[in-house]
């Protein structure tokens, strides 16, 4: 297990709120500042170097990323409601490539220094939920086999988080929470999908993929 905490759950479940509280707790515990990757990516269109992270104790990341080539391709090309969805396998491959880049170039080098932590909004489990639910003929077994063999997904599975927080909320409540937002993507707008997503996160077989590697799963 690596010093990673992942937050997952249906859209609108409160991940950002919990994330901010975790940042407060861990920066106080470690005594070193946090670095929010999203703000840096949006400004600089790249990942920071390890030299730029030299004094950082907590790295806060999100999937998909917000920088080119893969992160922007996903966020600008796949998630908007005015773009036709690509196949589940193509989608899974693009997420896997983005994930591989995030871990190889940033997360794992950052964690090579002892005492550091990564707090991650979403993770490979999200692909095993969302893409498997869109797999042709609803064949989740085939989806799991194909998705777990993709190199970026396999890399993240080889570095499981110490803690995974599954924020469990009735999707109807989450949907109502987001009604004032004007930037909802196609996944956030699909209430029926979110209900299936909730059930998938709570699936013991899926959770066991992480429990068997020592991840502590907390359903909140």
Coordinates of C-alpha atoms in Angstrom, one line a residue:
X1 CA 0.0 0.0 0.0
X2 CA 1.1 3.5 -0.7
X3 CA 0.4 6.7 1.2
X4 CA -2.7 7.4 -0.9
X5 CA -6.2 8.3 0.1
X6 CA -8.9 8.0 -2.5
X7 CA -12.3 9.6 -2.5
X8 CA -15.1 8.1 -4.7
X9 CA -18.8 8.1 -4.9
X10 CA -21.8 9.3 -7.0
X11 CA -21.7 12.8 -8.3
X12 CA -22.9 15.3 -5.8
X13 CA -22.0 13.2 -2.8
X14 CA -19.7 15.8 -1.3
X15 CA -16.2 14.7 -2.3
X16 CA -14.9 18.2 -2.6
X17 CA -16.1 19.0 0.9
X18 CA -14.4 16.0 2.4
X19 CA -11.3 16.6 0.4
X20 CA -10.9 20.1 1.9
X21 CA -11.2 18.7 5.4
X22 CA -8.7 15.9 4.7
X23 CA -6.2 18.5 3.4
X24 CA -6.6 20.5 6.7
X25 CA -6.0 17.3 8.8
X26 CA -3.0 16.0 6.9
X27 CA -1.2 19.3 6.5
X28 CA -1.6 19.8 10.2
X29 CA -0.4 16.3 10.9
X30 CA 2.6 16.4 8.6
X31 CA 3.5 20.0 9.2
X32 CA 4.1 20.7 5.5
X33 CA 1.9 22.4 2.9
X34 CA -0.5 20.9 0.4
X35 CA -0.3 21.4 -3.3
X36 CA -3.5 21.3 -5.4
X37 CA -2.7 20.0 -8.8
X38 CA -5.9 21.2 -10.5
X39 CA -5.1 24.9 -10.0
X40 CA -1.6 24.4 -11.3
X41 CA -2.7 22.5 -14.3
X42 CA -5.3 25.0 -15.3
X43 CA -2.8 27.8 -15.2
X44 CA 0.3 26.0 -16.6
X45 CA -1.2 23.2 -18.8
X46 CA 1.3 20.7 -17.3
X47 CA 2.4 18.8 -14.2
X48 CA 4.7 20.4 -11.8
X49 CA 8.3 19.2 -11.6
X50 CA 9.5 17.3 -8.5
X51 CA 11.7 20.4 -7.7
X52 CA 8.6 22.5 -7.6
X53 CA 7.1 20.1 -5.1
X54 CA 10.2 19.9 -2.9
X55 CA 8.6 21.4 0.2
X56 CA 5.2 19.9 -0.3
X57 CA 3.8 17.2 2.1
X58 CA 0.4 16.6 0.6
X59 CA -0.3 16.3 -3.1
X60 CA -3.9 16.7 -4.1
X61 CA -4.8 15.2 -7.5
X62 CA -7.9 14.3 -9.4
X63 CA -8.8 11.9 -12.2
X64 CA -9.0 12.7 -15.0
X65 CA -6.3 15.3 -15.0
X66 CA -6.7 18.8 -16.3
X67 CA -3.7 19.0 -18.6
X68 CA -2.9 17.8 -22.1
X69 CA -2.8 15.5 -23.9
X70 CA -5.1 13.0 -22.1
X71 CA -6.8 15.0 -19.4
X72 CA -8.0 17.7 -21.7
X73 CA -9.0 15.2 -24.3
X74 CA -11.3 13.5 -21.8
X75 CA -12.7 16.7 -20.2
X76 CA -13.2 18.5 -23.5
X77 CA -14.0 15.7 -25.8
X78 CA -15.9 13.0 -23.8
X79 CA -17.7 14.6 -21.0
X80 CA -19.5 17.6 -22.6
X81 CA -23.2 16.9 -23.3
X82 CA -22.9 18.1 -26.9
X83 CA -20.3 15.5 -27.9
X84 CA -21.4 11.9 -28.8
X85 CA -20.0 9.3 -26.4
X86 CA -17.3 7.0 -27.6
X87 CA -17.3 3.3 -26.9
X88 CA -16.7 2.1 -23.3
X89 CA -13.5 0.4 -24.3
X90 CA -12.1 3.5 -26.0
X91 CA -13.1 5.6 -23.0
X92 CA -11.5 3.1 -20.7
X93 CA -8.3 3.2 -22.7
X94 CA -8.1 7.0 -22.6
X95 CA -8.7 7.1 -18.9
X96 CA -6.0 4.4 -18.5
X97 CA -3.5 6.4 -20.5
X98 CA -4.2 9.5 -18.4
X99 CA -3.9 7.5 -15.2
X100 CA -0.6 6.0 -16.3
X101 CA 0.8 9.4 -17.0
X102 CA -0.4 10.8 -13.6
X103 CA 1.2 7.9 -11.6
X104 CA 4.4 7.5 -13.6
X105 CA 5.2 11.2 -14.0
X106 CA 3.9 12.6 -10.7
X107 CA 2.4 10.4 -8.0
X108 CA 5.0 7.7 -7.6
X109 CA 8.0 10.0 -7.8
X110 CA 6.4 12.3 -5.3
X111 CA 5.8 9.4 -2.9
X112 CA 9.4 8.2 -3.2
X113 CA 10.2 10.7 -0.4
X114 CA 9.1 9.3 3.0
X115 CA 6.3 11.0 4.9
X116 CA 4.4 12.3 2.0
X117 CA 0.8 11.7 1.2
X118 CA -1.4 11.9 -1.9
X119 CA -5.1 12.7 -1.6
X120 CA -6.9 11.6 -4.8
X121 CA -10.3 12.5 -6.1
X122 CA -11.5 9.4 -8.0
X123 CA -9.3 6.5 -9.1
X124 CA -9.1 3.4 -11.1
X125 CA -12.2 2.0 -9.3
X126 CA -14.1 4.7 -11.1
X127 CA -13.2 3.2 -14.5
X128 CA -14.2 -0.2 -13.1
X129 CA -17.5 1.3 -12.2
X130 CA -18.4 3.7 -15.1
X131 CA -16.9 1.9 -18.1
X132 CA -18.1 -1.5 -17.0
X133 CA -21.6 -0.2 -16.7
X134 CA -21.4 1.0 -20.3
X135 CA -19.8 -2.2 -21.7
X136 CA -21.6 -3.9 -24.6
X137 CA -24.4 -6.3 -23.6
X138 CA -23.8 -5.3 -20.0
X139 CA -21.0 -7.9 -19.7
X140 CA -19.3 -6.6 -16.6
X141 CA -17.1 -9.7 -16.3
X142 CA -15.5 -9.1 -19.7
X143 CA -15.3 -5.4 -18.9
X144 CA -13.3 -6.1 -15.7
X145 CA -10.9 -8.4 -17.6
X146 CA -10.3 -5.9 -20.3
X147 CA -10.0 -2.9 -18.1
X148 CA -7.7 -4.4 -15.5
X149 CA -5.3 -5.4 -18.3
X150 CA -4.9 -1.8 -19.5
X151 CA -1.4 -0.6 -18.5
X152 CA -2.4 2.6 -16.6
X153 CA -5.2 0.7 -14.7
X154 CA -2.8 -2.1 -13.9
X155 CA -0.2 0.4 -12.7
X156 CA -2.6 2.0 -10.3
X157 CA -3.9 -1.3 -9.1
X158 CA -0.3 -2.2 -8.3
X159 CA -0.1 0.8 -6.0
X160 CA -3.4 0.5 -4.1
X161 CA -4.4 3.3 -1.6
X162 CA -4.1 2.9 2.1
X163 CA -7.6 4.2 2.5
X164 CA -10.5 4.4 0.1
X165 CA -13.5 6.5 1.2
X166 CA -16.7 5.6 -0.5
X167 CA -19.1 8.5 0.1
X168 CA -22.5 6.7 -0.1
X169 CA -25.4 9.0 -0.9
X170 CA -28.8 8.5 -2.5
X171 CA -28.2 9.8 -6.1
X172 CA -31.5 11.7 -6.0
X173 CA -30.1 13.9 -3.2
X174 CA -26.8 14.4 -5.1
X175 CA -28.8 15.2 -8.2
X176 CA -30.7 17.9 -6.4
X177 CA -27.6 19.3 -4.9
X178 CA -26.2 20.0 -8.4
X179 CA -29.3 21.6 -9.9
X180 CA -27.9 25.1 -9.6
X181 CA -24.8 24.2 -11.6
X182 CA -24.8 25.0 -15.3
X183 CA -21.7 23.0 -16.2
X184 CA -22.9 19.5 -15.5
X185 CA -21.4 16.9 -17.8
X186 CA -23.3 14.0 -19.4
X187 CA -22.5 11.6 -16.5
X188 CA -23.7 14.0 -13.9
X189 CA -26.9 14.6 -15.8
X190 CA -27.8 10.9 -15.9
X191 CA -29.7 10.0 -12.7
X192 CA -30.4 6.4 -13.8
X193 CA -26.7 5.9 -14.4
X194 CA -25.8 7.4 -11.0
X195 CA -28.1 4.9 -9.3
X196 CA -26.3 2.0 -11.0
X197 CA -23.0 3.6 -10.1
X198 CA -23.9 3.7 -6.4
X199 CA -24.8 0.0 -6.4
X200 CA -21.5 -0.8 -8.3
X201 CA -19.4 1.0 -5.7
X202 CA -21.1 -1.1 -3.0
X203 CA -20.5 -4.4 -4.8
X204 CA -18.4 -6.6 -2.5
X205 CA -16.8 -8.3 -5.5
X206 CA -15.5 -5.0 -6.7
X207 CA -14.4 -3.8 -3.3
X208 CA -12.5 -7.1 -2.7
X209 CA -10.1 -6.2 -5.6
X210 CA -8.8 -3.5 -3.2
X211 CA -9.4 -5.2 0.2
X212 CA -7.4 -8.2 -0.9
X213 CA -4.4 -5.9 -1.4
X214 CA -4.8 -4.3 2.1
X215 CA -6.7 -1.2 1.3
X216 CA -9.0 -0.1 4.1
X217 CA -12.4 0.8 2.6
X218 CA -14.6 3.2 4.6
X219 CA -18.2 3.6 3.5
X220 CA -19.4 6.9 4.8

